[in-house]
Each structure stands twice: as C-alpha cells, then as structure tokens.
Coordinates of C-alpha atoms and ligand atoms in Angstrom, one line a residue:
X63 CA 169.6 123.3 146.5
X64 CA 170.3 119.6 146.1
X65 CA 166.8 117.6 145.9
X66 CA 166.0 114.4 145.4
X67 CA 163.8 113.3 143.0
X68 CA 161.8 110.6 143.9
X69 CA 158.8 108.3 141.4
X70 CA 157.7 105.4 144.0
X71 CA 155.7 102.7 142.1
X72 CA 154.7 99.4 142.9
X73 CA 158.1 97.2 142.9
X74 CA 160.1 99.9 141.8
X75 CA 161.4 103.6 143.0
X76 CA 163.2 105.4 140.3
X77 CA 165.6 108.4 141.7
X78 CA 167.9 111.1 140.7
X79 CA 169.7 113.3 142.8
X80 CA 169.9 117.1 140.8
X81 CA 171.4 120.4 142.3
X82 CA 169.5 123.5 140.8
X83 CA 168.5 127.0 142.0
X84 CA 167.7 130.0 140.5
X85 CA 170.7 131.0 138.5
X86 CA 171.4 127.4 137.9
X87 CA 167.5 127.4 135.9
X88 CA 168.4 130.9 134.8
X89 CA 171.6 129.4 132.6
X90 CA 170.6 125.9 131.9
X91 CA 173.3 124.7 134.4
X92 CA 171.7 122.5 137.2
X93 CA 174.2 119.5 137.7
X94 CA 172.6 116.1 137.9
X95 CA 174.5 114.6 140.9
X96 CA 173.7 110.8 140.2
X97 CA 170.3 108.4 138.8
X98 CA 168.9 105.2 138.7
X99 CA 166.5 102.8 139.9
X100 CA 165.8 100.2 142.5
X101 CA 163.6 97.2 140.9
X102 CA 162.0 94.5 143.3
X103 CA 161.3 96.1 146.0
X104 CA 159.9 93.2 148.9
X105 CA 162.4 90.6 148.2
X106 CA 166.2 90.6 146.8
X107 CA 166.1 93.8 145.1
X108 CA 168.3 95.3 142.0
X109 CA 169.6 98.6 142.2
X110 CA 171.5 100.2 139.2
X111 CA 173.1 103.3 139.7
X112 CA 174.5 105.9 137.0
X113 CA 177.3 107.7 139.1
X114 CA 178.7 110.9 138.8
X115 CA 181.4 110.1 136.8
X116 CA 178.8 108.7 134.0
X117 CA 179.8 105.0 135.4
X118 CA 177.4 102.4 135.9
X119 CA 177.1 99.9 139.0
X120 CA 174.3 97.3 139.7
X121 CA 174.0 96.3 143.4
X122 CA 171.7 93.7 145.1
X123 CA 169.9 94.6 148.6
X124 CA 167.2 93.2 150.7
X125 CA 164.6 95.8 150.7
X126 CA 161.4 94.7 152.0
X127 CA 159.6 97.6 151.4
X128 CA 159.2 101.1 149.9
X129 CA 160.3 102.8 153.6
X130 CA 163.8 100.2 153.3
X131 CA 164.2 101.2 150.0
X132 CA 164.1 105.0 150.5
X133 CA 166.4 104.6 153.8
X134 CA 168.6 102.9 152.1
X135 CA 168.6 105.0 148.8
X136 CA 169.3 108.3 151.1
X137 CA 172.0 106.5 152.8
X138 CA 173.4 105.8 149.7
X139 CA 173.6 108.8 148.1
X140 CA 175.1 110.6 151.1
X141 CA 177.7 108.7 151.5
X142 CA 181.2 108.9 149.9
X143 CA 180.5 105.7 148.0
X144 CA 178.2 107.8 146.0
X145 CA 181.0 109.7 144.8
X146 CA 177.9 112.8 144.9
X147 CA 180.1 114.8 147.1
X148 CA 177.2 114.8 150.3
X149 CA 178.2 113.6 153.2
X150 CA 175.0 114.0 155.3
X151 CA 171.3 113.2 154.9
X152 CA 171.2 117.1 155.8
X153 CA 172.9 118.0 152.3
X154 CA 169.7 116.6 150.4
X155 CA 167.5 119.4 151.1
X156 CA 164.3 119.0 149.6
X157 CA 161.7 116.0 147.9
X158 CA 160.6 116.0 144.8
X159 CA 157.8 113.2 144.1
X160 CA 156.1 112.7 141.2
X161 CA 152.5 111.8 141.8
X162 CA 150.3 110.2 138.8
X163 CA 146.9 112.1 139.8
X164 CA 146.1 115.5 140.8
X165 CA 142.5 114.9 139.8
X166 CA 140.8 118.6 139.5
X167 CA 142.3 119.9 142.6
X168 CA 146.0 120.1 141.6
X169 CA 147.0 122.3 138.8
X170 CA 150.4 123.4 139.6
X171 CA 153.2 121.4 141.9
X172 CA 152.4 122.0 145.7
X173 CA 154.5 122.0 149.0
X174 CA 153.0 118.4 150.6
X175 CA 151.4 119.7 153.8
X176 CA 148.4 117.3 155.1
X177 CA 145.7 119.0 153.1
X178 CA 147.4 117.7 150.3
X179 CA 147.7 114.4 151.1
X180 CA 144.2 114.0 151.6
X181 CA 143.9 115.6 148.3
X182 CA 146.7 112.7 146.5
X183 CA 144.1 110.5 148.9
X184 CA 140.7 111.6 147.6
X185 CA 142.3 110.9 144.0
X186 CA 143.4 107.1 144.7
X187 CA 139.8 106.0 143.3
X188 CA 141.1 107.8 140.0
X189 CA 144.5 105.9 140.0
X190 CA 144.7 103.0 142.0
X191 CA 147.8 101.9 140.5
X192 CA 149.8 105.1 141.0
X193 CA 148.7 107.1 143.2
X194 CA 148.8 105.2 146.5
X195 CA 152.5 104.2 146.0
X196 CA 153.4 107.4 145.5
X197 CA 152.1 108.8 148.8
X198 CA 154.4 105.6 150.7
X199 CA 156.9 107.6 148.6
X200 CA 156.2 110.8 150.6
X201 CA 155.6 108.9 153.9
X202 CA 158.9 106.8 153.2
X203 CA 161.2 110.2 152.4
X204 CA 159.4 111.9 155.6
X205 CA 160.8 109.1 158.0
X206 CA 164.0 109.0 155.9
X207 CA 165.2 112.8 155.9
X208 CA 162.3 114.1 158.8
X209 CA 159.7 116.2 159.0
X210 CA 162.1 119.3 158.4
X211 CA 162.5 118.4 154.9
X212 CA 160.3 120.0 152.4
X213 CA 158.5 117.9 149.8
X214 CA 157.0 118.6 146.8
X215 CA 154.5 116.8 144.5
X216 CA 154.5 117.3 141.0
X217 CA 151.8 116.0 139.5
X218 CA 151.6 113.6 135.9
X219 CA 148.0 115.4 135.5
X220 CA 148.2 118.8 136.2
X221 CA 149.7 120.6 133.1
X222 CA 146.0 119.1 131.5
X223 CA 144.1 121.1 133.8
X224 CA 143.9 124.2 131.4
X225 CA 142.6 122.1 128.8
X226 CA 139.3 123.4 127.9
X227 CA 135.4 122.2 129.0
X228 CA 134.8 120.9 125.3
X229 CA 137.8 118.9 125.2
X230 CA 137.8 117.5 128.3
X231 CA 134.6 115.9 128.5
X232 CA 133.2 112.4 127.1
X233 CA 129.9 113.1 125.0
X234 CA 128.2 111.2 127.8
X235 CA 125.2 112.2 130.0
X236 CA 126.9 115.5 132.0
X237 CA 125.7 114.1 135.3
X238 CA 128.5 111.5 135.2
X239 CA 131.2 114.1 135.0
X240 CA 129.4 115.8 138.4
X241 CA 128.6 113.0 140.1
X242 CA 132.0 110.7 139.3
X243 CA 134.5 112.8 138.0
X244 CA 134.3 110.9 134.7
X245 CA 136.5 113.0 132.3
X246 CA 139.8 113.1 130.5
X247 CA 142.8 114.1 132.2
X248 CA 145.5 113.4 130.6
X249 CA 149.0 112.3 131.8
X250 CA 152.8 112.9 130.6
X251 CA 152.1 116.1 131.5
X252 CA 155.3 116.7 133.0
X253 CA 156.6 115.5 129.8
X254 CA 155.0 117.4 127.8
X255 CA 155.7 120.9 129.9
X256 CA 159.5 119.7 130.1
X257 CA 159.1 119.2 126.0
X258 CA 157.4 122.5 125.4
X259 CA 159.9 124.6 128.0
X260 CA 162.7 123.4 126.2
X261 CA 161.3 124.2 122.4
X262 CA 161.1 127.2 123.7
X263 CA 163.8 127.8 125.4
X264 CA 165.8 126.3 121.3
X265 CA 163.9 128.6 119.7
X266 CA 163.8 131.9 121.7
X267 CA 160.1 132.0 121.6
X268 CA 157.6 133.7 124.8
X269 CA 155.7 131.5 126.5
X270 CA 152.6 132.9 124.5
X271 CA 153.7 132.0 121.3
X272 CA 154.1 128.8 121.6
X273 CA 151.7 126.5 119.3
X274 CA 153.2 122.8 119.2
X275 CA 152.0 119.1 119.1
X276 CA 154.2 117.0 121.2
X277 CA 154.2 113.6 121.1
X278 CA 155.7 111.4 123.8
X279 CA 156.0 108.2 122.1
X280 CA 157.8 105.6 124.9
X281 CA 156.5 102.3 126.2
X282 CA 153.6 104.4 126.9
X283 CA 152.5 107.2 124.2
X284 CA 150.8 110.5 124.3
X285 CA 149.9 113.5 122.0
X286 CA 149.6 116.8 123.1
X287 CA 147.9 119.8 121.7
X288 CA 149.8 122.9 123.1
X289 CA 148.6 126.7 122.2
X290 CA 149.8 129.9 123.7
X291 CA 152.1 127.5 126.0
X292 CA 149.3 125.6 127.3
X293 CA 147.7 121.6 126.9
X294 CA 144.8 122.0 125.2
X295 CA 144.2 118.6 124.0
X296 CA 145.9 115.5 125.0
X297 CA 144.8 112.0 124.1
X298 CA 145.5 110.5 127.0
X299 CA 141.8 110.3 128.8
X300 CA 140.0 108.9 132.0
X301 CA 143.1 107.1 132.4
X302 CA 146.6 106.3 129.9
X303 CA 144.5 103.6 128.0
X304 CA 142.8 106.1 125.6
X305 CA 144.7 107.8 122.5
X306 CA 147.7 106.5 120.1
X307 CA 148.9 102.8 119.9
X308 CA 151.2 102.3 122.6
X309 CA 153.6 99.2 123.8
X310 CA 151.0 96.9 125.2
X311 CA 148.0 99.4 125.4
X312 CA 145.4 99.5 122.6
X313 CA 144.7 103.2 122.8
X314 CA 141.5 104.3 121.6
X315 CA 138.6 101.5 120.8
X316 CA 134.8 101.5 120.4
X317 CA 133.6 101.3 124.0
X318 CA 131.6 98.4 123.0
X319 CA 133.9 96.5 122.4
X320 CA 134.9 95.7 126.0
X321 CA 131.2 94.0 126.8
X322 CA 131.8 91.7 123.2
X323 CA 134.8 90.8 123.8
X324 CA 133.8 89.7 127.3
X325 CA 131.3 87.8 125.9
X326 CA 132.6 85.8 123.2
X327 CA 135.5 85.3 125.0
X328 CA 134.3 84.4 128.7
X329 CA 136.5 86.9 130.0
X330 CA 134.8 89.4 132.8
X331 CA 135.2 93.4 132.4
X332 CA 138.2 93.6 134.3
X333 CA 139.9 90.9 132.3
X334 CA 139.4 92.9 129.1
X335 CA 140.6 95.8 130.2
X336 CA 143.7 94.6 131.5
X337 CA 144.0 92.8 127.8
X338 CA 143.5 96.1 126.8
X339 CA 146.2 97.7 129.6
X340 CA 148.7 94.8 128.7
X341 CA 148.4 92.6 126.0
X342 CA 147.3 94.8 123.1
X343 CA 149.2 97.5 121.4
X344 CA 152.5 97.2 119.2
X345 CA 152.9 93.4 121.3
X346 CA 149.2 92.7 120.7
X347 CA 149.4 93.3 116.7
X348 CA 152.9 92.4 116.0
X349 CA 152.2 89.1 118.6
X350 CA 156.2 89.1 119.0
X351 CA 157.1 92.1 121.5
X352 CA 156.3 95.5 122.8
X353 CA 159.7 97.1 122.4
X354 CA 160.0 99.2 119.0
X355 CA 163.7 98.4 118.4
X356 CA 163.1 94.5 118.3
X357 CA 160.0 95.4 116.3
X358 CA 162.4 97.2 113.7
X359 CA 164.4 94.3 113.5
X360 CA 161.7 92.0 113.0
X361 CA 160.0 94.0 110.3
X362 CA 163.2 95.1 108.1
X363 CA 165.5 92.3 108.8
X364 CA 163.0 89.4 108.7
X365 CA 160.2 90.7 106.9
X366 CA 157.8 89.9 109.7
X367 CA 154.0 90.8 108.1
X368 CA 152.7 91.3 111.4
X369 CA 155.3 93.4 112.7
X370 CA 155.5 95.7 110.0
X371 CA 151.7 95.7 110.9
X372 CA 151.9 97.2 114.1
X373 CA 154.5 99.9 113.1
X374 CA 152.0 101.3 110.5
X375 CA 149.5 101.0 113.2
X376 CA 151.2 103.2 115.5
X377 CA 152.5 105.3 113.1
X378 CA 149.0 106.2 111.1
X379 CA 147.3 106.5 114.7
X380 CA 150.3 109.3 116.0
X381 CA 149.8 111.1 112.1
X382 CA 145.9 111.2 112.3
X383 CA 146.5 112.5 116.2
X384 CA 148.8 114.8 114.9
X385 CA 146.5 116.0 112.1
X386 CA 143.5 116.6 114.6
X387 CA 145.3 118.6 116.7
X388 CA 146.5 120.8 114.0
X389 CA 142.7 121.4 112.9
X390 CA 142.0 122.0 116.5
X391 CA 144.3 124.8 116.9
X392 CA 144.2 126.1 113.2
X393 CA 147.7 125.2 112.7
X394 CA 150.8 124.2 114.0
X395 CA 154.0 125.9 114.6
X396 CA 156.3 122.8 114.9
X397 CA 155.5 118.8 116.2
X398 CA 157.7 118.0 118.6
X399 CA 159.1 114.7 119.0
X400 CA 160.1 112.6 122.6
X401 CA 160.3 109.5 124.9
X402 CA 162.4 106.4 123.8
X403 CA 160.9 106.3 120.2
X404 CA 160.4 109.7 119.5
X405 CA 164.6 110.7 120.6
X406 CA 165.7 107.6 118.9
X407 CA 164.2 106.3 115.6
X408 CA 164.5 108.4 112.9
X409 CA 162.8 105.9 110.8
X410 CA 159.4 106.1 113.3
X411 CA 159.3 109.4 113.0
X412 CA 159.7 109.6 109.2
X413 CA 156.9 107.8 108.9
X414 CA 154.8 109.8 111.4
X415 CA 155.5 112.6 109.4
X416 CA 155.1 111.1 105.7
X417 CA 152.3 112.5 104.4
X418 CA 151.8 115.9 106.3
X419 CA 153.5 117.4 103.8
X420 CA 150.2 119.3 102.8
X421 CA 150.1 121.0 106.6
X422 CA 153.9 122.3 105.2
X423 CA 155.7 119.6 107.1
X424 CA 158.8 118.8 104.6
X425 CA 161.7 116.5 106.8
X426 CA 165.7 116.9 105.8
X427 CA 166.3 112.7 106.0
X428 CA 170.1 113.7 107.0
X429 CA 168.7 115.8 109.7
X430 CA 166.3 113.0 110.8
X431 CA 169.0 110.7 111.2
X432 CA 171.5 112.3 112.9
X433 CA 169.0 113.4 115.7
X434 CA 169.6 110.2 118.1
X435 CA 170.8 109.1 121.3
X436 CA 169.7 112.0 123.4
X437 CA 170.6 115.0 120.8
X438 CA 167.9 117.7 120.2
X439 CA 167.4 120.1 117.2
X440 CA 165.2 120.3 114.3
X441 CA 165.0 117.9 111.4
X442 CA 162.7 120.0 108.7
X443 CA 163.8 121.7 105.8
X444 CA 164.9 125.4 106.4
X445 CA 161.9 126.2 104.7
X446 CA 159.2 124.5 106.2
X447 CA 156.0 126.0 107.3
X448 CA 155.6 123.5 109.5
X449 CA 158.9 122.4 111.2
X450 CA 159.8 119.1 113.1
X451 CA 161.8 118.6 116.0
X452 CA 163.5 116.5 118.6
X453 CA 163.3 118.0 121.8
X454 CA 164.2 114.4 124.7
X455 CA 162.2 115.5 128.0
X456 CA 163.5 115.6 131.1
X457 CA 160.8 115.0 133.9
X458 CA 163.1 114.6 136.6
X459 CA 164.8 117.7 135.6
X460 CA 161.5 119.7 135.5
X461 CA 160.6 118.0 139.0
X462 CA 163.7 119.2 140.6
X463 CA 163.1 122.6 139.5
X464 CA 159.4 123.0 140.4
X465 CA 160.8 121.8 143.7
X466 CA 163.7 124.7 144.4
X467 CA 160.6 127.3 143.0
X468 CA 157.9 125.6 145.3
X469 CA 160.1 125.6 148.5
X470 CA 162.0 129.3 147.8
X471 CA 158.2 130.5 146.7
X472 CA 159.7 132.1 143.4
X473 CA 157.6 132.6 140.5
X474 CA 154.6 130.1 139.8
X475 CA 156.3 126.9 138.0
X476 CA 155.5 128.0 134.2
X477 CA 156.3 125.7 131.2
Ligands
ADP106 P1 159.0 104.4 129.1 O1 157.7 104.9 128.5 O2 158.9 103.0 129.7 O3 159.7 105.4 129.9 P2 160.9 104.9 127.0 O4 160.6 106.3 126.8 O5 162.3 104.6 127.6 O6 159.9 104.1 127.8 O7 160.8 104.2 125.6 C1 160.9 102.8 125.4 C2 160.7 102.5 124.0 O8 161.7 103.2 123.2 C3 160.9 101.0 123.7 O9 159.8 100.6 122.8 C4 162.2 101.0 122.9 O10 162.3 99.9 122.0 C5 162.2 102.3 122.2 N1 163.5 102.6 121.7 C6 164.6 102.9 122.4 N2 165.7 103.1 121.5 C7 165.2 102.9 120.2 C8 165.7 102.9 118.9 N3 167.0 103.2 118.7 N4 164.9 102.7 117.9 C9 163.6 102.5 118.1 N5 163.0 102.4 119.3 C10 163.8 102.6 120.4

C-alpha cells in the first residue's frame, strides 16, 4: 500500500510518501518513496524535496493555501518528475495525518469517518494551534485524492491515554478535570511508541516486558515513562509547555509565576505564556539561540557563561526526569535516547546520564560517540544494570503503518 503521510500546520505541510504492508512491517522493509516539506504556505512558498535517489531539490510555488498545497504536493509526487515511480493520483492509496489532539476520545489511530471529525473538532479548544490545521489537512487530501481514499488519523496524544488516574491529574480541585477537561496529556506520543517498538524490536523483547524511559529531546522535548509497553508517565502536560527544558519553552514553573510576571512586567496572561511558549528555554537562558549545536559551539569554543548555563539546565532537568520515572516504575530496564539532540550529541547525552551511575547506568564513551547521524544501538557498558541507548524515531514511518493496519483492519496498531 503506498500512503501518504501528511502533518498540516499553520504555514507549513510536512510529507512523505512510504510503501508498507503487512510483510513489508513483518521484515522491517517498507520503502520510503520520497519526503520533505513545503514552508509558506499563503504566499511564494518553499518546497524541499528529498527524492528517491537520496537527492535533494528546493522548488518555489505559489500556494495560497493548505488545499493548493496538497493539490499540488499529490500532483507532484505522481508524476515522473518525482522519480517515485506513480504515475496516477490512484497509486497513492491511502492518508495518513497526524493530528496533535485526540483529547479522551482517541486512544488508538481511527479511519476518518465524520464522527471523527467532530471528535478532532470537539478537541480544537484543547489545541488551537494544531488541531484545526490538521483537519484542513484531511479536508485538503479529501478534494485532492476523493472521497474514495481512506484516511487515517494518528494522533500526537493517544499513546498517553493508558497513563494512569494518579498521573494524569493536576492536584487541583477534581471538578475542573469533569467540568473542563483540565488534565495532562501528553504529546510525542507517536514518538515515543515509534521509540519503544523499535527498542523492542533491537532487543528481541515482548511487548510486556518492556520498562524504558524515552526521552525525545528535539526543538521540543519530552520524557516518557513506559512499563509493560505502555506510557505511564510523560511530562508533557495540559499542553507541550510542561516538563524538561526545551528550545524556547520553559517546561515546568511555579504556576504563580505567570500572574507576577504579568505584573511586574505589564505584560497580560497571554503575553506570558507565549514568553513562556517562545522566548524561554535553552534561547531564553543562554540569550543567544535555541538550536543545541550553535549552543555547543558557544559554550566549548567561546566559553559563553550563559550558554554553558542553559546546557546544564536542560541537562539536570532531563536527569531529575529521568530519575523520577525510574522511582515511579521501580526501575528501569534501559533510557532511550531520540529527536535531533538525543540521535546526535553524544556530549548531551553524556551528561544526561552522568551521575545515574547509582541506578546502574555505566556509559562506554566510544560507544556514545560513535552513535550519530541517524545510527541506533546501545552505548552502556556490557555490564550495566541499567543500559542506554539510541533508538532515532520515525513518526512518519509508524503513521504509515497504523494507516495500512487501520484500512486492511489487521491487528489493533500496538507499539
Ligand atoms: P524538532 O523538534 O523541531 O523536530 P529536531 O528533532 O530536528 O527538532 O531537533 C532539533 C534540535 O536538534 C536542534 O536544537 C539542533 O541543534 C539539534 N541537533 C541537531 N544535530 C545536532 C548535533 N550534532 N549536536 C547537537 N544538537 C544537534
């Protein structure tokens, strides 16, 4: 089955095309046909394309909207330009979106029928940002391929939904939780499936046995508590503010802060917390950047005080994470490392794991360095208790595939 995996945000679509099917999931041997994204979507927009050949190209096209950007992706990609091999919108033969928020209703991918988009609907109060460009996604593929072509949502909340009562709620009064859904959700969740599925997968283990902290450490970051092969913690919350120190976002604070800072600073609520969305985190501390490469550089190279600052920072916040999780499953089979930090800087995650030694987590340096660039494998001593890995997700992958099981109704999507 050749589907196309779509995630629709506000300026930008991201896409990849991936052929999979049973025995292709069964051997590890989907073929990913070709990726890449469109950016500025409304005006002159930039499209970058990795081709089949492993090529790149960058293209300009006026695409006003999300609807011109999908027509013109599909025609794209079916045509011999693509170098995909299709030659017809009729070879692309299923959807694939992912969709930010499933809320409480969604706890597996679905088959997008109109109950569910009332259900991505009823959820737009919960994501605002996400969650209503992602159903123009769906609407935009529907009058792209037609109504004949099955789509799927997969859904950046759902793998959360097993997480239990106690962790989920804020120690708030209860009514809130009934009355406004106020509770933690989580997101990266298809991250942190795809993560767990593949350390699985590496390490021969059942589904049941697997007892992991992941940590997706990108632009955005999340740790994830994962026993018997499901989230049971993630620290991610009400929305991807809450938890570790992240590129601009501050992760967890003292909720007081928000009115204070308001107030000595004439800014309203909505101010702060788009200071706390955007401007805090590793560029907030370091006052230079939010990309952890450049913040390297500034802290080794130039001996910059405050960007060593906001490595520790992130690093100490990702270690005490880590630490909680193990208490809260009584122990820890392996952390997991992922996302653009987590697959590529050994030195990040060297100091993530620097003093966890006492949990049993011993690192081989010449293991930690070679894992880069997209490579996965373990980086502990032989003869740790606790073992570190790198394990680089692959959303769209794990997308595609929930897609071919959703449509061919084959087994429940599992990690
Ligand atoms: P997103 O969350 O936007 O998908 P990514 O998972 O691609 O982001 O991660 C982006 C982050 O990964 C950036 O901070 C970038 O600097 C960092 N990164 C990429 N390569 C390296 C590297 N070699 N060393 C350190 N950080 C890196």
């Amino acid at each position: 089955m050749n589907v196309l995996v779509l995630n629709a945000g506000s300026a930008t679509l991201k896409f990849q095309v991936v052929v999979t099917d049973a025995d292709r999931i069964a051997t590890d041997h989907d073929e990913k046909l070709i990726r890449g994204q469109i950016e500025r979507i409304g005006g002159e927009s930039v499209i970058t394309l990795r081709l089949p050949d492993g090529s790149s190209r960058k293209r300009t096209a006026a695409l006003r909207d999300l609807r011109a950007a999908v027509d013109w992706l599909v025609g794209f990609v079916t045509s011999t330009d693509s170098g995909t091999g299709l030659t017809a919108r009729a070879d692309l033969h299923a959807v694939g979106h992912r969709v930010v928020h499933g809320g409480e209703q969604f706890r597996n991918s679905v088959l997008v029928d109109e109950a569910v988009l009332r259900g991505i609907e009823e959820n737009v109060e919960l994501a605002p940002l996400h969650n209503p460009h992602n159903l123009r996604g769906i609407e935009a593929a529907r009058a792209a391929l037609g109504d004949g072509v099955p789509q799927v949502a997969v859904f950046d909340t759902a793998f959360h939904q097993t997480l239990p009562e106690h962790a989920y709620l804020y120690a708030i009064p209860y009514p809130l939780y009934r009355r406004h859904k106020v509770r933690r959700y989580g997101f990266h969740g298809t991250s942190h499936r795809s993560i767990a599925y593949r350390f699985r997968k590496l390490t021969g283990r059942a589904r049941a046995d697997v007892r992991i902290v992941t940590l997706h450490l990108g632009n955005g970051c999340s740790a994830c508590a994962i026993l018997g092969g499901e989230s049971i913690d993630t620290s991610m919350g009400f929305t991807p503010l809450e938890g570790l120190v992240m590129g601009t976002r501050a992760g967890d604070i003292d909720a007081a802060l928000l009115d204070y800072i308001g107030a000595k600073e004439g800014m309203s609520l909505p101010q702060v917390e788009t200071m706390l969305n955007n401007q805090s985190g590793l560029l907030g501390i370091s006052g230079l950047t939010n990309d952890m490469r450049d913040l390297l550089a500034e802290a080794n190279e130039l001996h910059d005080r405050r960007a060593r600052l906001a490595i520790e920072m992130f690093c100490y916040r990702a270690r005490k994470y880590v630490g909680s999780y193990l208490a809260g499953m009584g122990g820890a089979d392996a952390v997991v490392f992922a996302g653009g930090v987590g697959e590529n800087s050994p030195e990040i995650r060297a100091r993530i794991c620097e003093g966890l030694e006492w949990a049993g987590l011993r690192i081989d340096p010449a293991a930690n360095q070679a894992l880069v660039g997209g490579h996965e494998g373990r980086f502990s001593t032989p003869d740790a208790p606790l073992e570190a890995w790198v394990v680089p997700t692959d959303e769209e992958l794990l997308i595609a595939r929930d897609t071919y099981r959703v449509v061919c109704a084959v087994d429940a999507p599992k990690t």
